[in-house]
Amino acid sequence: MLAEIKGLNEECGVFGIWGHKDPAPIAYYGLHSLQHRGQEGAGIVVSDGEKLKTHKGMGLVNEVFGKGEINDMYGKGAIGHVRYTTAGGSNLLNVQPLVFNSQKGSLALAHNGNLVNATSLKHQLERQGSIFQTTSDTEVVAHLIKRSGFEDVVDQIKNALTMVKGAYAFMFMVEDKLIAALDPNGLRPLSIGRLGDGYVLSSETCAFDIIGATYEREVEPGELVIIDDEGLRSERFSSSPKRAICSMEYVYFARPDSNVDQINVHQARKSLGKQLAQEHPIEADVVTGVPDSSISAAIGYAEQSGIPYELGLIKNRYVGRTFIQPSQELREQGVKMKLSAVRGVVEGKRVVMIDDSIVRGTTSRRIVKLLREAGAKEVHVRISAPPIKNPCFYGIDTSTSSELIASVKTVEEIREEIGADTLEFLSVEGLMDGIGRSKEMENCGQCLACFTGQYPTEIYPDTDHPQEKC
Ligand code: SF4
């Protein structure tokens, strides 16, 4: 997964726990397993039933909590967040969970997704006297909650959520309860698990395996889940939910060991690779995948085509985080530090290189070059998703349309640009068949907007200029 040089970035992960004697360490391990969803900042808020305590900072989870801070966080519930920010947006004030204090108590909130009407709501709130501390769209929701006029926090949240549009998996916590909410399209994943007598919630189920929790069910689109000392109850805040889960969670973002809405990500990717081999066969000697996210699809392509799968590209796992400058030379160096071609595998061979996406085309060009420099005779690039032609407004940083190579160039022009012998993409139908979601649901219950341009929500005039996303 070469997110930071590929131009396609995960945007945040959320975790929550209630009813456990050690919620903060559990949240720590949960966030650790969601680290691939955001590496810029992390935070945990814990509640002991009477007050909230927060620790957050810039960096990876183990850096933010590197001095044993977690050992001073006691309570019965916690929420946590890992964050990815767009360039220039790295700012401790925006690191979540955000916490707001008032005479009536405190409210912590963490968000995965992006609100498409945040800017107009923010302008409206500012006209009414609200003052914002952050550039995060998440803070807009906190203001709507506090201004709702209802007494009960559940009613306040329900009221606020009827005003926001877009993608959100929200985790809220007050002193005596944890509340989770998923947008009416269920664009982002959010699962519920059990840990002893307590409940856990996570953006991905891989966190449950790490902490020893058992999977219970998904949070439904338009559902509010309230967990307190009495247990779990569910309420609805949308009368017409219609699932449109992000297809790219299956293709690229989620960990292969996670189940997204009950479909295993590795199996889905493998099946996408098989579809790709059926749609776009080629005579070759070896199949290889760009690590890590394309390995499963490469295995599927190899299985279907009968061409052996080999580790032709190796990821260097010990580079650490490199702050790659936007200069051409340093970007080239960045790829070489992170990825190597295995000469013994590719030399003199016709190589099928499987990747999951082409965003700007620069990373693909560098990887094709790496393979050729290692002696590959031919390089045939196969992409396990359709071309990304449209920007995402739901919390995935896919740049603007003009930066997306597939929105301005044909497949043949992209092939020429990346220097491949052949290039093919999976069809939209192949993507839906490969992921295997129920066809009875309209649009198969998945968002395809970055491929088709058909967005599952209204797109507001301010959507082109989103707030700091998460
Ligand atoms: S537009 Fe693409 S990346 Fe964004 S939510 Fe939809 S499928 Fe996912």
Short mmCIF file of C-alpha atoms and ligand atoms in Angstrom, two decimals:
data_model
loop_
_atom_site.label_atom_id
_atom_site.label_comp_id
_atom_site.label_asym_id
_atom_site.label_seq_id
_atom_site.Cartn_x
_atom_site.Cartn_y
_atom_site.Cartn_z
CA MET A 1 0.00 0.00 0.00
CA LEU A 2 1.81 3.07 -1.18
CA ALA A 3 -0.76 5.61 -0.19
CA GLU A 4 1.45 8.56 0.48
CA ILE A 5 3.13 8.39 -2.94
CA LYS A 6 0.15 7.12 -4.86
CA GLY A 7 -2.17 10.06 -4.20
CA LEU A 8 -4.99 7.92 -2.87
CA ASN A 9 -5.32 8.17 0.84
CA GLU A 10 -7.34 6.47 3.50
CA GLU A 11 -9.08 8.96 5.69
CA CYS A 12 -9.41 7.95 9.28
CA GLY A 13 -10.52 5.11 11.47
CA VAL A 14 -12.71 5.11 14.58
CA PHE A 15 -12.89 2.79 17.56
CA GLY A 16 -15.11 2.69 20.65
CA ILE A 17 -15.55 0.52 23.72
CA TRP A 18 -18.00 0.54 26.66
CA GLY A 19 -18.39 -1.74 29.66
CA HIS A 20 -14.82 -2.94 30.07
CA LYS A 21 -12.48 -2.41 33.01
CA ASP A 22 -9.51 -1.42 30.80
CA PRO A 23 -10.99 0.55 27.92
CA ALA A 24 -7.96 2.74 27.17
CA PRO A 25 -5.43 -0.06 26.48
CA ILE A 26 -8.07 -1.89 24.43
CA ALA A 27 -8.70 1.30 22.42
CA TYR A 28 -4.94 1.64 21.96
CA TYR A 29 -4.65 -1.84 20.44
CA GLY A 30 -7.79 -1.25 18.40
CA LEU A 31 -6.37 1.96 16.93
CA HIS A 32 -3.08 0.24 16.30
CA SER A 33 -4.83 -2.24 14.01
CA LEU A 34 -6.56 0.67 12.22
CA GLN A 35 -3.28 2.52 11.70
CA HIS A 36 -3.39 1.92 7.91
CA ARG A 37 -6.45 4.23 7.79
CA GLY A 38 -4.51 7.27 8.99
CA GLN A 39 -0.98 8.03 10.14
CA GLU A 40 -0.98 11.76 10.83
CA GLY A 41 -2.51 11.84 14.27
CA ALA A 42 -4.22 9.71 16.90
CA GLY A 43 -6.18 10.20 20.09
CA ILE A 44 -8.17 8.46 22.79
CA VAL A 45 -10.78 9.87 25.19
CA VAL A 46 -11.72 7.78 28.20
CA SER A 47 -14.75 8.17 30.52
CA ASP A 48 -14.86 6.98 34.12
CA GLY A 49 -18.60 7.72 34.30
CA GLU A 50 -18.10 11.23 35.70
CA LYS A 51 -15.50 12.94 33.58
CA LEU A 52 -13.64 12.57 30.31
CA LYS A 53 -9.87 12.40 29.97
CA THR A 54 -8.09 12.91 26.64
CA HIS A 55 -4.72 12.26 25.16
CA LYS A 56 -3.95 12.92 21.50
CA GLY A 57 -1.11 14.01 19.30
CA MET A 58 0.49 14.05 15.88
CA GLY A 59 2.07 10.87 14.57
CA LEU A 60 1.53 7.13 14.73
CA VAL A 61 -0.41 5.52 17.58
CA ASN A 62 2.71 4.16 19.25
CA GLU A 63 4.39 7.57 18.96
CA VAL A 64 1.43 9.47 20.41
CA PHE A 65 1.16 7.03 23.32
CA GLY A 66 4.91 6.33 23.49
CA LYS A 67 5.45 7.50 27.06
CA GLY A 68 2.98 5.26 28.83
CA GLU A 69 0.17 7.86 28.75
CA ILE A 70 -2.33 5.05 28.38
CA ASN A 71 -1.51 3.82 31.89
CA ASP A 72 -3.02 6.97 33.39
CA MET A 73 -6.32 6.62 31.54
CA TYR A 74 -8.90 4.74 33.60
CA GLY A 75 -12.61 4.29 33.12
CA LYS A 76 -15.40 2.17 31.70
CA GLY A 77 -15.54 3.48 28.15
CA ALA A 78 -13.33 5.03 25.50
CA ILE A 79 -13.39 6.29 21.94
CA GLY A 80 -10.38 6.67 19.67
CA HIS A 81 -9.41 7.93 16.26
CA VAL A 82 -6.58 7.69 13.75
CA ARG A 83 -6.39 10.50 11.28
CA TYR A 84 -5.11 11.21 7.82
CA THR A 85 -5.01 14.86 6.78
CA THR A 86 -4.77 16.57 3.43
CA ALA A 87 -1.59 18.52 2.72
CA GLY A 88 -1.20 21.56 4.92
CA GLY A 89 -3.90 20.39 7.28
CA SER A 90 -1.67 18.71 9.82
CA ASN A 91 -2.61 20.52 12.98
CA LEU A 92 -2.96 19.23 16.53
CA LEU A 93 -6.23 21.16 16.92
CA ASN A 94 -7.79 18.98 14.21
CA VAL A 95 -6.65 15.68 15.75
CA GLN A 96 -9.63 13.75 17.07
CA PRO A 97 -11.52 12.87 19.18
CA LEU A 98 -12.61 16.48 19.62
CA VAL A 99 -13.85 17.28 23.13
CA PHE A 100 -16.31 20.07 24.01
CA ASN A 101 -17.11 21.07 27.58
CA SER A 102 -20.22 22.89 28.76
CA GLN A 103 -22.08 23.41 32.04
CA LYS A 104 -24.17 20.35 31.27
CA GLY A 105 -21.17 18.08 30.73
CA SER A 106 -18.65 17.08 28.13
CA LEU A 107 -19.01 15.63 24.66
CA ALA A 108 -16.27 13.78 22.75
CA LEU A 109 -16.61 12.94 19.09
CA ALA A 110 -14.63 11.19 16.39
CA HIS A 111 -15.52 10.91 12.71
CA ASN A 112 -14.59 8.85 9.68
CA GLY A 113 -15.91 10.27 6.41
CA ASN A 114 -16.63 13.69 4.99
CA LEU A 115 -19.66 15.95 5.28
CA VAL A 116 -20.58 17.41 1.90
CA ASN A 117 -22.59 20.35 3.28
CA ALA A 118 -20.17 21.28 6.08
CA THR A 119 -19.13 24.63 4.63
CA SER A 120 -22.66 25.99 4.21
CA LEU A 121 -23.61 24.72 7.69
CA LYS A 122 -20.52 26.35 9.13
CA HIS A 123 -21.31 29.70 7.50
CA GLN A 124 -24.87 29.47 8.81
CA LEU A 125 -23.63 28.65 12.34
CA GLU A 126 -21.09 31.49 12.25
CA ARG A 127 -23.83 33.93 11.26
CA GLN A 128 -25.71 32.72 14.34
CA GLY A 129 -22.71 33.40 16.61
CA SER A 130 -20.78 30.10 16.71
CA ILE A 131 -17.00 30.34 16.94
CA PHE A 132 -14.95 27.46 15.54
CA GLN A 133 -11.67 26.21 17.01
CA THR A 134 -10.71 23.86 14.19
CA THR A 135 -10.99 23.59 10.41
CA SER A 136 -12.53 20.13 10.81
CA ASP A 137 -16.02 19.42 9.48
CA THR A 138 -16.52 17.32 12.61
CA GLU A 139 -16.75 20.44 14.77
CA VAL A 140 -19.81 21.55 12.78
CA VAL A 141 -21.67 18.55 14.18
CA ALA A 142 -20.67 19.41 17.75
CA HIS A 143 -22.16 22.91 17.29
CA LEU A 144 -25.36 21.49 15.79
CA ILE A 145 -25.66 19.12 18.77
CA LYS A 146 -25.18 21.87 21.32
CA ARG A 147 -27.66 24.21 19.58
CA SER A 148 -30.36 21.60 19.00
CA GLY A 149 -32.53 22.72 21.93
CA PHE A 150 -33.25 19.16 23.10
CA GLU A 151 -32.45 18.11 26.68
CA ASP A 152 -31.37 14.54 26.05
CA VAL A 153 -28.04 13.97 24.27
CA VAL A 154 -29.48 11.19 22.08
CA ASP A 155 -32.20 13.54 20.82
CA GLN A 156 -29.58 16.27 20.32
CA ILE A 157 -27.44 13.97 18.18
CA LYS A 158 -30.40 12.65 16.18
CA ASN A 159 -31.49 16.20 15.46
CA ALA A 160 -27.98 17.26 14.40
CA LEU A 161 -27.59 14.27 12.09
CA THR A 162 -30.76 15.14 10.17
CA MET A 163 -28.97 18.34 9.08
CA VAL A 164 -25.65 16.91 7.89
CA LYS A 165 -25.15 15.21 4.51
CA GLY A 166 -22.37 13.01 3.28
CA ALA A 167 -20.37 10.12 4.68
CA TYR A 168 -19.93 9.51 8.36
CA ALA A 169 -19.21 6.82 10.87
CA PHE A 170 -19.45 8.83 14.09
CA MET A 171 -18.38 7.87 17.57
CA PHE A 172 -19.76 10.13 20.35
CA MET A 173 -19.12 9.80 24.06
CA VAL A 174 -20.53 11.64 27.07
CA GLU A 175 -19.80 10.78 30.70
CA ASP A 176 -22.30 7.93 30.91
CA LYS A 177 -22.66 6.54 27.40
CA LEU A 178 -21.16 5.87 24.02
CA ILE A 179 -23.20 6.60 20.89
CA ALA A 180 -22.30 5.52 17.35
CA ALA A 181 -23.98 6.62 14.13
CA LEU A 182 -23.68 5.66 10.48
CA ASP A 183 -24.87 7.89 7.61
CA PRO A 184 -28.06 6.87 5.73
CA ASN A 185 -25.99 5.51 2.82
CA GLY A 186 -23.62 3.60 5.07
CA LEU A 187 -20.73 4.83 2.94
CA ARG A 188 -18.08 3.93 5.50
CA PRO A 189 -17.90 0.62 7.37
CA LEU A 190 -18.66 0.31 11.10
CA SER A 191 -18.95 -3.00 12.96
CA ILE A 192 -20.10 -3.98 16.46
CA GLY A 193 -18.37 -6.65 18.55
CA ARG A 194 -18.54 -8.10 22.06
CA LEU A 195 -15.65 -8.20 24.49
CA GLY A 196 -16.61 -9.91 27.74
CA ASP A 197 -19.66 -8.06 29.05
CA GLY A 198 -18.73 -4.96 27.07
CA TYR A 199 -19.27 -3.76 23.52
CA VAL A 200 -16.73 -2.59 20.97
CA LEU A 201 -17.16 -0.69 17.71
CA SER A 202 -14.62 -0.38 14.97
CA SER A 203 -14.17 0.89 11.42
CA GLU A 204 -12.79 -2.55 10.59
CA THR A 205 -13.19 -6.00 12.10
CA CYS A 206 -9.41 -6.61 12.08
CA ALA A 207 -9.41 -4.66 15.38
CA PHE A 208 -11.71 -7.29 16.95
CA ASP A 209 -9.24 -10.09 16.22
CA ILE A 210 -6.37 -8.16 17.83
CA ILE A 211 -8.27 -7.50 21.08
CA GLY A 212 -10.03 -10.88 21.24
CA ALA A 213 -13.55 -9.53 20.62
CA THR A 214 -16.23 -11.47 18.77
CA TYR A 215 -18.07 -9.95 15.82
CA GLU A 216 -21.73 -9.23 16.51
CA ARG A 217 -23.13 -7.23 13.56
CA GLU A 218 -22.81 -4.14 11.37
CA VAL A 219 -24.12 -0.73 12.36
CA GLU A 220 -26.92 -0.21 9.81
CA PRO A 221 -27.18 2.86 7.55
CA GLY A 222 -29.16 5.57 9.39
CA GLU A 223 -28.82 3.75 12.73
CA LEU A 224 -27.85 5.23 16.07
CA VAL A 225 -26.39 2.70 18.53
CA ILE A 226 -26.44 3.72 22.20
CA ILE A 227 -24.33 1.78 24.69
CA ASP A 228 -24.38 2.46 28.43
CA ASP A 229 -24.35 0.48 31.68
CA GLU A 230 -27.78 -0.94 30.76
CA GLY A 231 -26.48 -2.47 27.53
CA LEU A 232 -27.00 -1.65 23.85
CA ARG A 233 -30.06 -0.17 22.21
CA SER A 234 -30.73 1.02 18.70
CA GLU A 235 -32.62 3.98 17.25
CA ARG A 236 -33.10 5.28 13.71
CA PHE A 237 -32.53 8.85 12.58
CA SER A 238 -33.20 8.38 8.85
CA SER A 239 -36.46 7.17 7.36
CA SER A 240 -35.01 6.16 3.98
CA PRO A 241 -31.59 4.58 4.39
CA LYS A 242 -30.07 3.04 1.27
CA ARG A 243 -26.70 1.38 1.52
CA ALA A 244 -23.94 2.59 -0.79
CA ILE A 245 -20.81 1.30 0.89
CA CYS A 246 -17.53 2.53 -0.57
CA SER A 247 -16.26 0.05 -3.18
CA MET A 248 -12.70 1.21 -2.60
CA GLU A 249 -12.82 -0.21 0.94
CA TYR A 250 -12.81 -3.64 -0.72
CA VAL A 251 -10.41 -2.72 -3.51
CA TYR A 252 -7.79 -0.82 -1.57
CA PHE A 253 -8.42 0.71 1.85
CA ALA A 254 -9.41 -2.02 4.28
CA ARG A 255 -7.03 -4.62 5.64
CA PRO A 256 -7.28 -8.05 3.93
CA ASP A 257 -8.09 -9.69 7.27
CA SER A 258 -11.11 -7.40 7.80
CA ASN A 259 -14.65 -8.28 6.81
CA VAL A 260 -16.37 -5.21 5.39
CA ASP A 261 -20.13 -5.57 5.75
CA GLN A 262 -19.57 -9.32 6.21
CA ILE A 263 -17.45 -9.82 3.08
CA ASN A 264 -13.81 -10.76 3.65
CA VAL A 265 -11.55 -8.22 1.96
CA HIS A 266 -8.86 -10.72 0.90
CA GLN A 267 -11.47 -13.00 -0.70
CA ALA A 268 -13.12 -10.04 -2.44
CA ARG A 269 -9.76 -8.88 -3.84
CA LYS A 270 -8.86 -12.39 -4.95
CA SER A 271 -12.15 -12.64 -6.74
CA LEU A 272 -11.53 -9.24 -8.40
CA GLY A 273 -8.23 -10.68 -9.66
CA LYS A 274 -10.08 -13.68 -11.11
CA GLN A 275 -12.59 -11.39 -12.84
CA LEU A 276 -9.70 -9.38 -14.23
CA ALA A 277 -8.03 -12.52 -15.65
CA GLN A 278 -11.31 -13.50 -17.32
CA GLU A 279 -11.86 -10.03 -18.80
CA HIS A 280 -8.27 -9.31 -19.78
CA PRO A 281 -6.12 -12.42 -20.32
CA ILE A 282 -2.54 -12.15 -21.59
CA GLU A 283 0.24 -14.59 -22.42
CA ALA A 284 2.92 -14.17 -19.77
CA ASP A 285 5.41 -16.06 -17.59
CA VAL A 286 4.72 -14.65 -14.16
CA VAL A 287 2.06 -12.67 -12.21
CA THR A 288 3.09 -10.26 -9.48
CA GLY A 289 1.18 -7.77 -7.31
CA VAL A 290 2.09 -4.34 -5.96
CA PRO A 291 2.37 -4.83 -2.19
CA ASP A 292 0.44 -4.87 0.02
CA SER A 293 -3.04 -4.13 -1.25
CA SER A 294 -2.73 -5.81 -4.66
CA ILE A 295 -1.28 -9.15 -3.53
CA SER A 296 -4.69 -10.78 -3.05
CA ALA A 297 -5.86 -9.70 -6.53
CA ALA A 298 -2.59 -10.97 -8.04
CA ILE A 299 -3.14 -14.38 -6.41
CA GLY A 300 -6.64 -14.45 -7.91
CA TYR A 301 -5.35 -13.47 -11.38
CA ALA A 302 -2.69 -16.19 -11.20
CA GLU A 303 -5.18 -18.83 -10.05
CA GLN A 304 -7.62 -18.02 -12.84
CA SER A 305 -5.03 -17.66 -15.62
CA GLY A 306 -2.78 -20.56 -14.64
CA ILE A 307 0.26 -18.25 -14.80
CA PRO A 308 2.40 -18.71 -11.66
CA TYR A 309 2.22 -16.03 -8.95
CA GLU A 310 5.62 -14.80 -7.74
CA LEU A 311 6.86 -12.11 -5.38
CA GLY A 312 8.26 -9.85 -8.09
CA LEU A 313 7.97 -6.71 -5.97
CA ILE A 314 9.03 -6.43 -2.34
CA LYS A 315 8.05 -3.69 0.05
CA ASN A 316 10.72 -2.41 2.38
CA ARG A 317 8.97 -2.45 5.73
CA TYR A 318 11.60 -0.61 7.72
CA VAL A 319 11.67 2.72 5.92
CA GLY A 320 9.55 4.42 8.53
CA ARG A 321 7.65 7.48 7.48
CA THR A 322 9.30 9.58 4.83
CA PHE A 323 8.12 13.07 4.24
CA ILE A 324 8.34 13.01 0.51
CA GLN A 325 8.82 16.37 -1.10
CA PRO A 326 6.87 17.05 -4.26
CA SER A 327 10.02 17.26 -6.39
CA GLN A 328 10.38 14.66 -9.11
CA GLU A 329 13.79 13.46 -7.95
CA LEU A 330 12.74 12.89 -4.35
CA ARG A 331 9.54 11.17 -5.41
CA GLU A 332 11.58 8.72 -7.51
CA GLN A 333 13.78 8.08 -4.52
CA GLY A 334 10.70 7.61 -2.34
CA VAL A 335 9.45 4.74 -4.52
CA LYS A 336 12.87 3.07 -4.57
CA MET A 337 13.12 3.23 -0.81
CA LYS A 338 9.72 1.64 -0.39
CA LEU A 339 9.68 -0.91 -3.18
CA SER A 340 12.19 -3.20 -4.93
CA ALA A 341 11.79 -5.45 -7.96
CA VAL A 342 13.14 -8.99 -7.47
CA ARG A 343 15.58 -9.50 -10.35
CA GLY A 344 15.69 -13.28 -9.89
CA VAL A 345 11.91 -13.41 -10.45
CA VAL A 346 11.36 -10.95 -13.29
CA GLU A 347 14.59 -11.03 -15.36
CA GLY A 348 13.93 -12.14 -18.93
CA LYS A 349 10.22 -12.74 -18.09
CA ARG A 350 6.92 -11.48 -19.44
CA VAL A 351 5.42 -10.02 -16.26
CA VAL A 352 1.75 -9.33 -15.44
CA MET A 353 1.79 -6.58 -12.81
CA ILE A 354 -1.45 -6.32 -10.84
CA ASP A 355 -2.30 -3.04 -9.10
CA ASP A 356 -5.56 -1.84 -7.59
CA SER A 357 -5.71 1.69 -8.97
CA ILE A 358 -4.05 4.36 -11.07
CA VAL A 359 -4.58 7.85 -9.67
CA ARG A 360 -2.08 10.23 -11.26
CA GLY A 361 -0.10 7.56 -13.08
CA THR A 362 3.25 8.58 -11.62
CA THR A 363 3.55 5.63 -9.21
CA SER A 364 2.59 3.09 -11.91
CA ARG A 365 5.19 4.57 -14.24
CA ARG A 366 7.88 4.20 -11.58
CA ILE A 367 6.94 0.62 -10.78
CA VAL A 368 6.94 -0.37 -14.47
CA LYS A 369 10.38 1.23 -14.70
CA LEU A 370 11.61 -0.71 -11.64
CA LEU A 371 10.49 -3.98 -13.27
CA ARG A 372 12.16 -3.12 -16.57
CA GLU A 373 15.39 -2.10 -14.80
CA ALA A 374 15.33 -5.51 -13.09
CA GLY A 375 15.25 -7.16 -16.52
CA ALA A 376 11.54 -7.78 -17.20
CA LYS A 377 11.10 -8.49 -20.94
CA GLU A 378 7.49 -7.32 -21.05
CA VAL A 379 5.31 -5.56 -18.43
CA HIS A 380 1.53 -6.00 -18.72
CA VAL A 381 -0.36 -3.87 -16.21
CA ARG A 382 -3.78 -5.07 -15.03
CA ILE A 383 -5.84 -2.92 -12.63
CA SER A 384 -8.33 -4.70 -10.34
CA ALA A 385 -10.82 -1.78 -10.47
CA PRO A 386 -12.27 0.47 -13.18
CA PRO A 387 -10.51 3.77 -14.03
CA ILE A 388 -10.95 6.44 -11.31
CA LYS A 389 -12.39 9.34 -13.30
CA ASN A 390 -14.24 11.34 -10.64
CA PRO A 391 -13.25 12.83 -7.28
CA CYS A 392 -14.54 11.36 -4.04
CA PHE A 393 -16.46 13.69 -1.74
CA TYR A 394 -16.90 11.13 1.00
CA GLY A 395 -13.62 11.24 2.86
CA ILE A 396 -11.18 9.68 0.40
CA ASP A 397 -8.55 12.02 -0.89
CA THR A 398 -8.58 11.22 -4.62
CA SER A 399 -7.48 14.71 -5.63
CA THR A 400 -9.43 16.86 -8.06
CA SER A 401 -10.72 15.62 -11.43
CA SER A 402 -7.93 17.27 -13.36
CA GLU A 403 -5.30 15.37 -11.34
CA LEU A 404 -6.96 12.03 -12.04
CA ILE A 405 -5.22 10.70 -15.11
CA ALA A 406 -8.22 8.60 -16.20
CA SER A 407 -10.44 11.67 -16.34
CA VAL A 408 -8.25 13.33 -18.96
CA LYS A 409 -6.61 10.43 -20.86
CA THR A 410 -7.76 7.29 -22.65
CA VAL A 411 -6.56 3.84 -21.54
CA GLU A 412 -4.12 3.80 -24.48
CA GLU A 413 -2.75 7.22 -23.51
CA ILE A 414 -2.32 6.08 -19.90
CA ARG A 415 -0.51 2.92 -21.11
CA GLU A 416 1.87 5.07 -23.08
CA GLU A 417 2.42 7.40 -20.11
CA ILE A 418 3.26 4.60 -17.66
CA GLY A 419 5.43 2.74 -20.20
CA ALA A 420 3.59 -0.60 -20.04
CA ASP A 421 3.36 -3.06 -22.96
CA THR A 422 -0.37 -3.44 -22.32
CA LEU A 423 -2.79 -1.92 -19.80
CA GLU A 424 -6.32 -3.01 -18.91
CA PHE A 425 -8.81 -2.12 -16.18
CA LEU A 426 -11.57 -4.22 -14.60
CA SER A 427 -15.10 -3.27 -15.73
CA VAL A 428 -17.69 -1.83 -13.32
CA GLU A 429 -19.72 -5.06 -13.73
CA GLY A 430 -16.59 -7.10 -12.97
CA LEU A 431 -16.02 -5.02 -9.85
CA MET A 432 -19.56 -5.63 -8.60
CA ASP A 433 -19.43 -9.36 -9.42
CA GLY A 434 -16.01 -9.69 -7.80
CA ILE A 435 -17.01 -8.04 -4.54
CA GLY A 436 -20.17 -10.13 -4.61
CA ARG A 437 -22.66 -7.88 -2.80
CA SER A 438 -26.33 -8.72 -3.18
CA LYS A 439 -27.69 -7.67 -6.55
CA GLU A 440 -31.14 -7.29 -5.06
CA MET A 441 -30.06 -4.05 -3.45
CA GLU A 442 -30.24 -1.02 -5.70
CA ASN A 443 -26.80 -0.12 -7.08
CA CYS A 444 -25.75 -3.38 -5.39
CA GLY A 445 -25.57 -1.40 -2.20
CA GLN A 446 -22.20 0.03 -3.04
CA CYS A 447 -20.85 3.43 -4.03
CA LEU A 448 -19.24 3.46 -7.47
CA ALA A 449 -19.12 7.23 -7.87
CA CYS A 450 -15.39 7.62 -8.50
CA PHE A 451 -15.77 5.25 -11.48
CA THR A 452 -19.23 6.20 -12.76
CA GLY A 453 -19.78 9.79 -11.56
CA GLN A 454 -23.13 8.76 -10.03
CA TYR A 455 -22.95 10.00 -6.45
CA PRO A 456 -25.27 8.44 -3.87
CA THR A 457 -25.93 11.81 -2.17
CA GLU A 458 -26.57 15.30 -3.36
CA ILE A 459 -23.35 17.17 -4.06
CA TYR A 460 -23.51 20.68 -2.64
CA PRO A 461 -21.95 23.80 -4.14
CA ASP A 462 -19.36 23.82 -1.34
CA THR A 463 -18.40 20.21 -1.89
CA ASP A 464 -15.53 21.13 -4.18
CA HIS A 465 -13.94 22.95 -1.30
CA PRO A 466 -14.36 20.55 1.56
CA GLN A 467 -13.45 21.34 5.09
CA GLU A 468 -10.51 19.52 6.54
CA LYS A 469 -11.63 15.97 5.94
CA CYS A 470 -11.76 13.00 8.16
S1 SF4 B 1 -16.53 7.92 -4.59
FE1 SF4 B 1 -15.19 6.08 -4.71
S2 SF4 B 1 -13.74 6.30 -2.99
FE2 SF4 B 1 -15.47 7.70 -2.60
S3 SF4 B 1 -16.91 6.58 -1.33
FE3 SF4 B 1 -17.54 6.27 -3.46
S4 SF4 B 1 -16.49 4.37 -4.11
FE4 SF4 B 1 -15.48 5.10 -2.25
#
